[in-house]
Tab-separated table of C-alpha atoms in Angstrom:
chain	number	residue	atom	x	y	z
A	205	MET	CA	21.102	10.138	30.775
A	206	GLN	CA	17.599	9.150	31.227
A	207	ALA	CA	16.136	12.575	30.933
A	208	PHE	CA	18.157	12.700	27.654
A	209	LYS	CA	16.795	9.582	26.418
A	210	SER	CA	13.460	10.548	26.898
A	211	LYS	CA	13.658	13.936	25.122
A	212	TYR	CA	15.415	12.281	22.378
A	213	THR	CA	12.563	10.075	22.038
A	214	ASP	CA	9.969	12.855	22.411
A	215	TYR	CA	11.501	15.281	20.434
A	216	ILE	CA	13.593	13.760	17.921
A	217	LEU	CA	12.737	10.147	17.225
A	218	PHE	CA	9.131	10.484	17.910
A	219	PRO	CA	8.368	13.087	15.218
A	220	SER	CA	10.446	11.056	12.777
A	221	LEU	CA	8.158	7.862	12.954
A	222	VAL	CA	4.842	9.936	12.877
A	223	LEU	CA	6.279	11.365	9.247
A	224	LEU	CA	7.283	7.861	8.173
A	225	THR	CA	3.871	6.594	9.485
A	226	ALA	CA	2.464	9.327	7.739
A	227	SER	CA	3.965	8.700	4.405
A	228	PHE	CA	2.941	5.290	3.325
A	229	PRO	CA	-0.001	6.215	1.627
A	230	LEU	CA	1.946	8.769	-0.123
A	231	PRO	CA	3.951	9.020	-3.166
A	232	ILE	CA	6.979	6.865	-2.731
A	233	ALA	CA	9.433	9.861	-2.750
A	234	TYR	CA	8.250	10.966	0.860
A	235	ASN	CA	8.457	7.167	2.185
A	236	SER	CA	12.141	7.131	0.911
A	237	ILE	CA	13.030	10.440	2.568
A	238	PHE	CA	11.154	9.965	5.681
A	239	SER	CA	12.954	6.054	5.947
A	240	ILE	CA	16.353	7.754	5.314
A	241	LEU	CA	15.608	10.159	8.009
A	242	LEU	CA	14.894	7.098	10.562
A	243	PHE	CA	17.893	5.553	9.776
A	244	THR	CA	19.845	8.910	10.525
A	245	VAL	CA	18.183	9.366	13.559
A	246	PHE	CA	19.326	5.809	14.532
A	247	LEU	CA	22.883	6.844	13.507
A	248	VAL	CA	22.904	9.940	15.587
A	249	ASP	CA	21.910	7.801	18.764
A	250	LEU	CA	25.553	7.013	19.239
A	251	GLY	CA	25.477	6.853	23.142
A	252	ASN	CA	22.978	3.565	22.642
A	253	MET	CA	24.388	2.399	19.680
A	254	LYS	CA	26.083	-0.635	21.590
A	255	THR	CA	22.896	-1.601	23.205
A	256	ASN	CA	20.854	-0.860	19.674
A	257	LEU	CA	23.057	-3.495	18.112
A	258	SER	CA	22.705	-5.862	21.021
A	259	LEU	CA	18.766	-5.590	20.901
A	260	TYR	CA	19.197	-6.087	16.866
A	261	PHE	CA	21.279	-9.440	17.229
A	262	SER	CA	19.150	-10.737	19.986
A	263	ASN	CA	15.922	-10.997	18.146
A	264	THR	CA	15.381	-13.844	16.045
A	265	ARG	CA	13.549	-11.990	13.484
A	266	ASN	CA	16.097	-9.834	12.714
A	267	ILE	CA	18.487	-13.038	12.202
A	268	LEU	CA	16.586	-14.499	9.718
A	269	LEU	CA	15.793	-11.577	7.784
A	270	LEU	CA	19.772	-10.787	7.879
A	271	ILE	CA	20.429	-14.477	6.477
A	272	ILE	CA	17.865	-13.915	3.673
A	273	PHE	CA	19.589	-10.448	2.714
A	274	LEU	CA	23.003	-12.313	2.913
A	275	ALA	CA	21.789	-15.172	0.789
A	276	LEU	CA	20.592	-12.514	-1.817
A	277	LEU	CA	23.872	-10.895	-1.642
A	278	LEU	CA	25.796	-13.868	-2.515
A	279	SER	CA	23.531	-14.781	-5.472
A	280	ILE	CA	25.240	-11.546	-7.069
A	281	PHE	CA	28.255	-13.543	-7.901
A	282	TYR	CA	26.307	-16.332	-10.047
A	283	SER	CA	23.369	-14.095	-11.269
A	284	ASP	CA	23.909	-13.266	-15.353
A	285	ASP	CA	22.883	-9.713	-15.058
A	286	LYS	CA	25.411	-8.049	-12.460
A	287	LYS	CA	23.474	-4.692	-12.940
A	288	ALA	CA	20.017	-5.783	-12.342
A	289	ALA	CA	21.275	-7.837	-9.577
A	290	MET	CA	22.816	-4.686	-7.481
A	291	LYS	CA	19.436	-2.929	-8.127
A	292	GLY	CA	17.822	-6.047	-6.832
A	293	ILE	CA	20.306	-5.846	-3.535
A	294	LEU	CA	19.511	-2.202	-3.273
A	295	ALA	CA	15.808	-3.237	-3.086
A	296	ALA	CA	16.513	-5.685	-0.450
A	297	LEU	CA	18.264	-3.104	1.949
A	298	PRO	CA	15.273	-2.436	4.356
A	299	LEU	CA	15.397	-5.978	5.480
A	300	LEU	CA	18.586	-5.158	7.061
A	301	SER	CA	18.251	-1.572	7.668
A	302	LEU	CA	14.539	-1.008	8.744
A	303	PRO	CA	14.772	-3.459	12.021
A	304	LEU	CA	18.189	-1.787	12.796
A	305	ALA	CA	17.097	1.632	12.683
A	306	MET	CA	13.666	0.403	14.993
A	307	THR	CA	16.114	-0.685	17.638
A	308	THR	CA	16.351	2.854	18.509
A	309	ALA	CA	12.493	3.080	19.103
A	310	ASN	CA	12.343	0.386	22.136
A	311	SER	CA	11.612	3.257	24.379
A	312	LEU	CA	8.398	4.390	23.039
A	313	SER	CA	5.476	4.687	25.246
A	314	LEU	CA	2.237	2.559	24.807
A	315	ARG	CA	0.313	6.324	24.007
A	316	GLN	CA	3.106	7.022	21.371
A	317	ILE	CA	2.367	3.557	19.774
A	318	ASP	CA	-1.308	4.329	19.970
A	319	ILE	CA	-0.719	7.678	18.273
A	320	LEU	CA	1.115	6.009	15.569
A	321	LYS	CA	-1.589	3.594	14.833
A	322	LYS	CA	-4.350	6.625	14.635
A	323	VAL	CA	-1.869	8.552	12.301
A	324	PHE	CA	-1.561	5.786	9.967
A	325	VAL	CA	-5.165	5.530	9.900
A	326	PHE	CA	-5.855	9.192	9.099
A	327	SER	CA	-3.188	9.149	6.713
A	328	CYS	CA	-5.048	6.615	4.866
A	329	LEU	CA	-8.422	8.230	4.791
A	330	ILE	CA	-7.207	11.588	3.905
A	331	THR	CA	-4.904	10.334	1.202
A	332	SER	CA	-7.704	8.062	-0.238
A	333	LEU	CA	-10.039	11.115	-0.313
A	334	ILE	CA	-7.546	13.322	-1.928
A	335	TYR	CA	-6.940	10.353	-4.632
A	336	PHE	CA	-10.791	10.062	-5.196
A	337	VAL	CA	-11.396	13.711	-5.630
A	338	GLN	CA	-8.366	13.849	-8.022
A	339	THR	CA	-9.563	10.955	-10.246
A	340	GLY	CA	-13.351	12.340	-10.453
A	341	ILE	CA	-12.216	15.652	-11.733
A	342	ARG	CA	-9.709	14.140	-14.069
A	343	ILE	CA	-12.562	11.879	-15.696
A	344	GLY	CA	-14.859	14.820	-15.399
A	345	LEU	CA	-17.129	13.218	-12.602
A	346	PHE	CA	-17.920	16.384	-10.985
A	347	ASP	CA	-18.353	18.968	-13.656
A	348	GLY	CA	-20.924	16.693	-15.551
A	349	SER	CA	-18.240	16.442	-18.821
A	350	TYR	CA	-18.220	12.549	-17.954
A	351	ARG	CA	-20.772	10.318	-20.031
A	352	PHE	CA	-21.454	6.742	-19.930
A	353	LYS	CA	-20.141	5.019	-22.803
A	354	PRO	CA	-21.098	0.954	-22.916
A	355	VAL	CA	-17.948	0.152	-25.115
A	356	SER	CA	-14.987	-1.581	-23.667
A	357	SER	CA	-11.665	-2.318	-25.763
A	358	ALA	CA	-8.799	-4.854	-25.005
A	359	TYR	CA	-7.190	-3.275	-21.691
A	360	GLN	CA	-9.503	-0.247	-21.503
A	361	SER	CA	-13.273	0.353	-20.626
A	362	SER	CA	-15.067	3.705	-21.060
A	363	TYR	CA	-17.448	2.553	-18.180
A	364	LEU	CA	-17.759	4.950	-15.215
A	365	VAL	CA	-16.912	2.127	-13.023
A	366	TYR	CA	-13.522	1.220	-14.455
A	367	ASN	CA	-12.414	4.959	-14.480
A	368	LEU	CA	-12.827	5.046	-10.733
A	369	THR	CA	-11.186	1.449	-10.035
A	370	TYR	CA	-7.748	-0.149	-9.672
A	371	HIS	CA	-4.582	2.044	-10.911
A	372	GLN	CA	-6.992	4.772	-11.731
A	373	LEU	CA	-7.958	5.414	-8.238
A	374	THR	CA	-4.526	5.375	-6.783
A	375	PRO	CA	-2.251	7.797	-9.470
A	376	SER	CA	0.651	7.965	-6.698
A	377	ILE	CA	0.777	4.410	-5.272
A	378	HIS	CA	0.189	0.567	-6.688
A	379	ALA	CA	-3.421	-0.318	-6.228
A	380	VAL	CA	-2.504	-3.582	-4.626
A	381	PHE	CA	-0.511	-2.067	-1.915
A	382	PHE	CA	-2.889	0.732	-1.180
A	383	SER	CA	-5.644	-2.051	-0.976
A	384	LEU	CA	-2.873	-3.789	1.890
A	385	TYR	CA	-2.952	-0.241	3.775
A	386	ILE	CA	-6.488	0.295	3.697
A	387	ALA	CA	-7.381	-3.564	4.843
A	388	PHE	CA	-4.752	-2.806	7.817
A	389	ALA	CA	-6.595	0.726	8.869
A	390	VAL	CA	-9.611	-1.294	9.015
A	391	ILE	CA	-7.973	-3.943	11.361
A	392	ILE	CA	-6.802	-1.278	13.423
A	393	LEU	CA	-10.202	0.399	13.695
A	394	LEU	CA	-11.909	-2.571	14.221
A	395	PHE	CA	-9.797	-3.977	16.954
A	396	SER	CA	-7.584	-1.318	18.484
A	397	PHE	CA	-9.430	1.853	18.628
A	398	GLU	CA	-11.831	2.338	21.851
A	399	TRP	CA	-14.615	4.975	21.069
A	400	LYS	CA	-16.579	6.083	23.987
A	401	ASN	CA	-19.127	8.226	22.871
A	402	ARG	CA	-21.891	7.896	20.568
A	403	LEU	CA	-20.561	10.309	18.019
A	404	ALA	CA	-17.260	8.724	17.794
A	405	LYS	CA	-18.560	5.269	17.439
A	406	ILE	CA	-20.498	6.622	14.217
A	407	LEU	CA	-17.717	8.148	12.903
A	408	GLN	CA	-15.891	4.553	13.678
A	409	ALA	CA	-18.579	2.951	11.534
A	410	LEU	CA	-18.672	5.329	8.569
A	411	MET	CA	-14.918	5.169	8.365
A	412	ILE	CA	-15.018	1.194	8.139
A	413	VAL	CA	-17.872	1.169	5.367
A	414	TYR	CA	-15.998	3.655	3.554
A	415	PHE	CA	-12.902	1.854	3.515
A	416	LEU	CA	-14.400	-1.208	2.551
A	417	LEU	CA	-15.949	0.453	-0.266
A	418	TYR	CA	-12.801	1.808	-1.342
A	419	LEU	CA	-11.288	-1.527	-1.205
A	420	ILE	CA	-13.781	-3.020	-3.725
A	421	MET	CA	-12.772	-0.407	-6.104
A	422	LEU	CA	-9.144	-0.924	-5.758
A	423	THR	CA	-10.125	-4.593	-6.978
A	424	SER	CA	-7.551	-6.616	-5.351
A	425	ALA	CA	-9.561	-10.229	-4.405
A	426	THR	CA	-6.415	-11.379	-2.578
A	427	ILE	CA	-6.761	-8.360	0.195
A	428	ASN	CA	-10.490	-8.245	0.420
A	429	PHE	CA	-10.101	-12.237	0.694
A	430	ALA	CA	-7.744	-11.880	3.533
A	431	LEU	CA	-9.525	-8.872	5.449
A	432	TYR	CA	-12.776	-10.573	5.324
A	433	SER	CA	-11.280	-14.344	6.292
A	434	PHE	CA	-9.496	-12.487	9.110
A	435	ILE	CA	-12.363	-10.861	10.576
A	436	ILE	CA	-14.792	-14.049	10.230
A	437	ALA	CA	-12.044	-16.168	12.165
A	438	CYS	CA	-11.805	-13.607	14.995
A	439	ILE	CA	-15.721	-13.578	15.284
A	440	PHE	CA	-15.543	-17.572	15.200
A	441	PHE	CA	-12.937	-17.908	17.601
A	442	LYS	CA	-14.480	-15.018	20.029
A	443	TYR	CA	-18.191	-15.681	20.150
A	444	SER	CA	-19.401	-18.705	21.776
A	445	PHE	CA	-22.415	-19.070	19.352
A	446	LYS	CA	-25.046	-19.520	22.176
A	447	LYS	CA	-26.931	-16.302	20.686
A	448	LEU	CA	-28.776	-16.170	17.582
A	449	SER	CA	-26.856	-12.916	16.855
A	450	HIS	CA	-23.479	-14.682	16.616
A	451	TYR	CA	-24.905	-16.951	13.889
A	452	PHE	CA	-26.242	-13.706	11.736
A	453	LEU	CA	-23.127	-11.942	12.121
A	454	PHE	CA	-20.788	-14.784	11.274
A	455	PHE	CA	-22.766	-16.017	8.463
A	456	GLY	CA	-23.600	-12.448	7.122
A	457	LEU	CA	-19.950	-12.074	6.898
A	458	ILE	CA	-19.332	-15.131	5.425
A	459	ILE	CA	-22.059	-14.180	2.437
A	460	ILE	CA	-20.553	-10.684	2.198
A	461	GLY	CA	-17.174	-11.659	2.065
A	462	THR	CA	-17.661	-14.600	-0.544
A	463	ALA	CA	-19.660	-12.045	-2.516
A	464	ILE	CA	-17.096	-9.501	-2.983
A	465	THR	CA	-14.094	-12.054	-3.422
A	466	ASP	CA	-16.253	-14.019	-5.826
A	467	TYR	CA	-16.934	-11.008	-7.997
A	468	LEU	CA	-13.460	-9.712	-8.107
A	469	LEU	CA	-12.053	-13.077	-9.047
A	470	VAL	CA	-14.874	-13.180	-11.665
A	471	VAL	CA	-13.953	-9.968	-13.252
A	472	LYS	CA	-10.245	-10.670	-13.193
A	473	TYR	CA	-10.741	-13.974	-14.894
A	474	ILE	CA	-13.285	-12.993	-17.707
A	475	GLY	CA	-11.316	-9.776	-18.940
A	476	PRO	CA	-8.060	-9.654	-20.990
A	477	ASN	CA	-6.244	-8.186	-17.644
A	478	ILE	CA	-8.718	-7.062	-15.149
A	479	GLY	CA	-11.976	-7.035	-17.348
A	480	ASP	CA	-14.001	-3.945	-17.295
A	481	ILE	CA	-15.036	-4.356	-13.664
A	482	ILE	CA	-18.661	-5.390	-14.656
A	483	TYR	CA	-19.968	-8.972	-14.718
A	484	ARG	CA	-23.488	-9.339	-15.871
A	485	PHE	CA	-23.830	-12.819	-14.757
A	486	ASP	CA	-24.663	-14.199	-18.157
A	487	SER	CA	-22.296	-17.029	-17.910
A	488	PRO	CA	-23.838	-20.305	-16.644
A	489	SER	CA	-20.800	-21.945	-16.070
A	490	ILE	CA	-19.472	-19.079	-13.892
A	491	ASN	CA	-22.685	-18.455	-11.875
A	492	GLN	CA	-22.602	-22.282	-11.116
A	493	LYS	CA	-19.010	-21.979	-9.838
A	494	ILE	CA	-20.154	-19.077	-7.795
A	495	ALA	CA	-23.146	-20.899	-6.415
A	496	VAL	CA	-20.845	-23.767	-5.507
A	497	SER	CA	-18.470	-21.346	-3.722
A	498	PHE	CA	-21.430	-20.162	-1.607
A	499	ALA	CA	-22.452	-23.525	-0.565
A	500	ALA	CA	-19.171	-24.626	0.044
A	501	VAL	CA	-18.198	-21.682	2.394
A	502	ILE	CA	-21.619	-21.993	4.471
A	503	LEU	CA	-21.174	-25.703	4.840
A	504	THR	CA	-17.762	-25.136	5.785
A	505	GLY	CA	-18.541	-22.485	8.552
A	506	ALA	CA	-21.676	-24.727	9.825
A	507	VAL	CA	-19.372	-27.541	10.287
A	508	ALA	CA	-16.781	-25.532	12.287
A	509	ILE	CA	-19.291	-24.184	14.536
A	510	ILE	CA	-20.262	-27.617	15.161
A	511	ILE	CA	-16.989	-29.152	15.590
A	512	LYS	CA	-16.619	-26.143	18.396
A	513	LEU	CA	-19.725	-26.706	20.056
A	514	ILE	CA	-19.014	-30.562	20.231
A	515	ALA	CA	-14.973	-30.722	20.796
A	516	LYS	CA	-15.008	-27.620	22.930
A	517	LYS	CA	-11.241	-27.611	24.039
A	518	ASN	CA	-9.907	-29.669	21.273
A	519	TYR	CA	-11.735	-28.050	18.406
A	520	LYS	CA	-8.624	-25.911	17.440
A	521	TRP	CA	-6.689	-28.933	16.790
A	522	ILE	CA	-9.261	-30.889	14.539
A	523	LEU	CA	-9.832	-27.562	12.524
A	524	ALA	CA	-6.385	-27.215	11.944
A	525	GLY	CA	-6.119	-30.813	10.821
A	526	SER	CA	-8.996	-30.577	8.484
A	527	PHE	CA	-7.564	-27.061	7.132
A	528	LEU	CA	-4.433	-28.636	6.186
A	529	ILE	CA	-6.116	-31.584	4.599
A	530	VAL	CA	-8.448	-29.218	2.623
A	531	LEU	CA	-5.167	-27.215	1.656
A	532	LEU	CA	-3.332	-30.052	0.334
A	533	ALA	CA	-6.185	-31.489	-1.861
A	534	GLY	CA	-6.610	-27.972	-3.077
A	535	SER	CA	-2.991	-27.645	-4.056
A	536	PHE	CA	-3.357	-30.938	-5.711
A	537	TYR	CA	-6.167	-29.835	-8.000
A	538	LEU	CA	-4.694	-26.653	-8.918
A	539	ASN	CA	-1.660	-28.479	-9.683
A	540	ASN	CA	-3.517	-31.010	-11.837
A	541	ALA	CA	-5.377	-28.671	-13.402
A	542	VAL	CA	-2.634	-26.499	-14.845
A	543	ASP	CA	-0.573	-29.492	-15.914
A	544	THR	CA	-3.877	-30.862	-17.932
A	545	LYS	CA	-4.274	-27.520	-19.723
A	546	THR	CA	-1.916	-26.335	-22.679
A	547	ARG	CA	-1.113	-22.954	-23.094
A	548	SER	CA	-3.800	-22.465	-25.873
A	549	ASP	CA	-6.533	-23.516	-23.235
A	550	TRP	CA	-5.679	-20.174	-21.104
A	551	LYS	CA	-7.499	-17.233	-21.725
A	552	LEU	CA	-5.064	-14.474	-21.424
A	553	ASN	CA	-6.230	-12.571	-17.833
A	554	ASN	CA	-4.918	-11.869	-14.513
A	555	ILE	CA	-5.413	-15.212	-13.172
A	556	SER	CA	-4.039	-17.285	-15.944
A	557	VAL	CA	-0.794	-15.125	-16.288
A	558	ARG	CA	-0.116	-15.628	-12.455
A	559	ALA	CA	-0.547	-19.491	-13.493
A	560	ASN	CA	1.714	-19.119	-16.080
A	561	TYR	CA	4.254	-17.240	-14.117
A	562	SER	CA	3.842	-20.099	-11.309
A	563	ALA	CA	4.483	-22.963	-13.467
A	564	GLU	CA	7.514	-21.556	-15.037
A	565	ALA	CA	8.966	-20.514	-11.313
A	566	PHE	CA	8.731	-24.395	-10.568
A	567	ARG	CA	10.280	-25.566	-13.736
A	568	ILE	CA	13.340	-23.097	-12.941
A	569	ILE	CA	13.309	-24.164	-9.233
A	570	LYS	CA	13.519	-28.092	-10.484
A	571	LYS	CA	16.625	-27.130	-12.357
A	572	HIS	CA	18.413	-25.186	-9.667
A	573	PRO	CA	16.829	-26.019	-6.541
A	574	LEU	CA	19.625	-25.445	-3.825
A	575	LEU	CA	21.258	-22.012	-4.930
A	576	GLY	CA	18.633	-20.392	-7.385
A	577	VAL	CA	19.827	-18.559	-10.387
A	578	GLY	CA	20.982	-15.487	-8.739
A	579	ILE	CA	19.122	-12.093	-8.177
A	580	GLY	CA	17.898	-9.910	-10.997
A	581	ASP	CA	17.560	-12.138	-13.890
A	582	LYS	CA	15.753	-11.606	-17.287
A	583	LYS	CA	13.040	-13.241	-18.820
A	584	PHE	CA	14.955	-14.430	-22.224
A	585	LYS	CA	17.507	-15.952	-19.544
A	586	LEU	CA	15.410	-18.069	-17.799
A	587	ILE	CA	12.332	-19.064	-20.176
A	588	GLU	CA	12.908	-20.788	-23.322
A	589	ARG	CA	10.612	-19.525	-26.237
A	590	ASN	CA	10.878	-19.478	-30.016
A	591	LEU	CA	13.132	-16.332	-30.909
A	592	ALA	CA	11.043	-16.046	-34.361
A	593	LEU	CA	8.363	-14.973	-32.293
A	594	GLY	CA	10.406	-11.601	-31.221
A	595	ASP	CA	8.904	-9.545	-28.366
A	596	ASN	CA	5.717	-11.776	-28.803
A	597	ARG	CA	7.302	-14.703	-27.635
A	598	TYR	CA	6.127	-14.019	-24.094
A	599	ILE	CA	2.543	-13.242	-24.797
A	600	GLU	CA	1.156	-15.766	-22.163
A	601	PHE	CA	2.360	-13.222	-19.298
A	602	GLY	CA	0.662	-10.240	-20.557
A	603	GLU	CA	0.822	-8.249	-23.991
A	604	SER	CA	2.945	-5.461	-22.552
A	605	THR	CA	5.709	-7.887	-21.380
A	606	LYS	CA	8.987	-7.978	-23.036
A	607	PRO	CA	12.096	-10.297	-22.697
A	608	ASN	CA	14.189	-8.032	-21.015
A	609	ASP	CA	11.939	-7.551	-17.987
A	610	ILE	CA	12.943	-9.026	-14.787
A	611	PHE	CA	11.319	-12.326	-13.952
A	612	ASN	CA	8.380	-11.743	-11.623
A	613	PRO	CA	7.012	-14.880	-10.264
A	614	HIS	CA	4.315	-12.773	-8.120
A	615	ASN	CA	4.907	-15.053	-5.283
A	616	GLN	CA	7.615	-13.914	-2.685
A	617	PHE	CA	8.463	-17.670	-1.671
A	618	LEU	CA	9.246	-18.415	-5.264
A	619	ASP	CA	10.914	-15.418	-6.031
A	620	PHE	CA	13.495	-16.163	-2.768
A	621	TRP	CA	14.146	-19.475	-4.193
A	622	ILE	CA	14.661	-18.737	-7.842
A	623	ASP	CA	16.924	-15.883	-6.631
A	624	ALA	CA	18.918	-17.563	-3.956
A	625	GLY	CA	17.727	-20.903	-3.512
A	626	ILE	CA	16.098	-22.905	-0.621
A	627	ILE	CA	17.751	-20.967	2.076
A	628	PRO	CA	16.052	-17.925	2.029
A	629	VAL	CA	12.639	-19.586	1.567
A	630	ILE	CA	13.120	-21.639	5.004
A	631	CYS	CA	14.041	-18.407	6.607
A	632	LEU	CA	10.993	-16.728	5.317
A	633	LEU	CA	8.954	-19.795	6.462
A	634	LEU	CA	10.424	-19.476	9.930
A	635	PHE	CA	10.587	-15.693	10.062
A	636	PHE	CA	6.454	-16.041	9.675
A	637	ILE	CA	6.078	-18.823	12.201
A	638	ASN	CA	7.919	-16.748	14.560
A	639	GLN	CA	6.075	-13.689	14.366
A	640	PHE	CA	2.819	-15.468	14.400
A	641	SER	CA	3.639	-17.443	17.519
A	642	LYS	CA	4.212	-14.049	19.311
A	643	ALA	CA	1.100	-12.686	18.008
A	644	ILE	CA	-0.883	-15.426	18.991
A	645	ARG	CA	0.744	-15.966	22.490
A	646	TYR	CA	0.277	-12.301	23.723
A	647	ARG	CA	-3.243	-12.257	21.439
A	648	HIS	CA	-2.216	-9.219	19.418
A	649	THR	CA	-5.358	-9.243	17.038
A	650	ILE	CA	-3.894	-6.257	14.666
A	651	TYR	CA	-0.644	-7.968	15.124
A	652	MET	CA	-1.853	-11.005	13.703
A	653	GLY	CA	-4.422	-9.267	11.226
A	654	LEU	CA	-1.178	-7.447	9.538
A	655	LEU	CA	0.642	-10.900	9.495
A	656	PHE	CA	-2.231	-12.699	8.000
A	657	CYS	CA	-2.888	-10.278	5.268
A	658	PHE	CA	0.991	-9.925	4.615
A	659	CYS	CA	1.646	-13.553	4.370
A	660	LEU	CA	-1.557	-14.307	1.750
A	661	PHE	CA	0.239	-11.163	0.068
A	662	CYS	CA	3.182	-12.811	-0.352
A	663	PHE	CA	1.583	-15.740	-2.462
A	664	THR	CA	0.300	-13.145	-5.363
A	665	ASP	CA	3.348	-10.864	-5.272
A	666	ARG	CA	6.816	-10.012	-4.280
A	667	ALA	CA	5.805	-7.936	-1.372
A	668	LEU	CA	8.983	-8.113	0.782
A	669	MET	CA	11.345	-6.878	-2.128
A	670	VAL	CA	9.238	-3.946	-3.067
A	671	GLN	CA	9.598	-0.732	-0.890
A	672	ARG	CA	5.942	-0.128	-0.770
A	673	GLY	CA	5.599	-3.527	1.103
A	674	GLN	CA	8.730	-4.231	3.006
A	675	ILE	CA	8.987	-1.024	4.758
A	676	PHE	CA	5.425	-1.061	5.756
A	677	PHE	CA	5.426	-4.200	7.033
A	678	LEU	CA	8.670	-4.380	8.641
A	679	PHE	CA	8.010	-0.957	10.418
A	680	PHE	CA	4.773	-2.243	11.970
A	681	ILE	CA	6.177	-5.637	12.948
A	682	CYS	CA	9.064	-3.914	14.859
A	683	LEU	CA	6.471	-1.572	16.557
A	684	PHE	CA	3.970	-4.156	17.491
A	685	GLU	CA	7.052	-5.996	19.269
A	686	ILE	CA	8.209	-2.796	20.944
A	687	GLU	CA	4.347	-2.451	22.232
A	688	LEU	CA	4.483	-6.378	23.117
A	689	GLU	CA	7.544	-5.619	25.488
A	690	ARG	CA	6.110	-2.294	26.900
A	691	LYS	CA	2.723	-4.477	28.065
A	692	LYS	CA	4.948	-6.959	29.382
A	693	VAL	CA	7.110	-4.621	31.548
A	694	ARG	CA	3.503	-2.989	32.789
């Protein structure tokens, strides 16, 4: 029986996992096919079905995801649009099916898990190179037919840098999700791969630099901020700051991370949608905000180091309390800023659109705090506007938005709350607490990195209700829990 299980894992299950891992950066059809293949492999393993189901229900993570799914399922009964609600439930199915299918992977070896990590990194590398070449050919970058034209219109710029950024650079996948994949690939390269010879280390450094540059071109401020802040945090907790090199690396990364994040936020703020990806530093007020942000983060870093050196064992609790105070103060400030501005004050851009969505989401939640309004409701059902304005009555959510679009608050917590009430929000919070506690307890760095990046992503998008996000995230979460179990056995 053990020999059969080993052959099943090596020749059926593991190849299926390799195909699924390699498919994440590819067009969505491949990911769908290999996800179905993995679930089929799970169903074929009939001899271990009882054991796998027992493993599924014994895991707190799976119970929380199951409650979220059931809450969404029940919300169909009071949703105004049953057809859209059914589509929403189908989109939520991986919350149930993926963790269930991954129970059959419990027999993976540590070597096989390491191979899956490497497959993911090299899949991201190869796919990103293909996308870059495709984009370069499409815009005439390689044959000399492209010409610089310094003229931009509302949503499209003819600058070369625009044509090589954002969705233009990822024709088969949303740029933000591809940013998440690349950020995670960087975390794996930094904290999981162990290169023994000099050439391998050089190749590792080149891949990291390449991925970081690619991340900038994809223009996701959230993912860039998440990646750099996580790396900076790792350095802070790892180093003793008794050497000058520790300070250079720590503050150097703070300056680089702040510069990149600030710049991406600015180009999203100044443009009608994502801007032309060029800011010429010609606005005194924006320049002042950039200077203040640099001063704030450098001062924060210096204070954190002083607390660490003075408080020693208690510095984590002091920093945690300080962080919560700053977070509450920042939330109060942002909420006050949104309340005091009228809609006419907001310039139509990426940031203002998300602020408007959040404001409307809280208004809806205040009316339906316990059960929400049901999954799949359209804008015109949830947001009251002057009907005389026609399709333009939702202009503050972007020029292309229409009344019949599904309401998307660009926040997973708010999305669950609107769809099915407070229960799935509580379960999602408990889910992240459960996962972070495991990653921190066993000091699994890339596990923590994935959780941190994805958790921040959930504050700016419906990451767990989109296949690109949920299957990728749940797959690696399950994989890392299996890895922890294998290491405990050893």
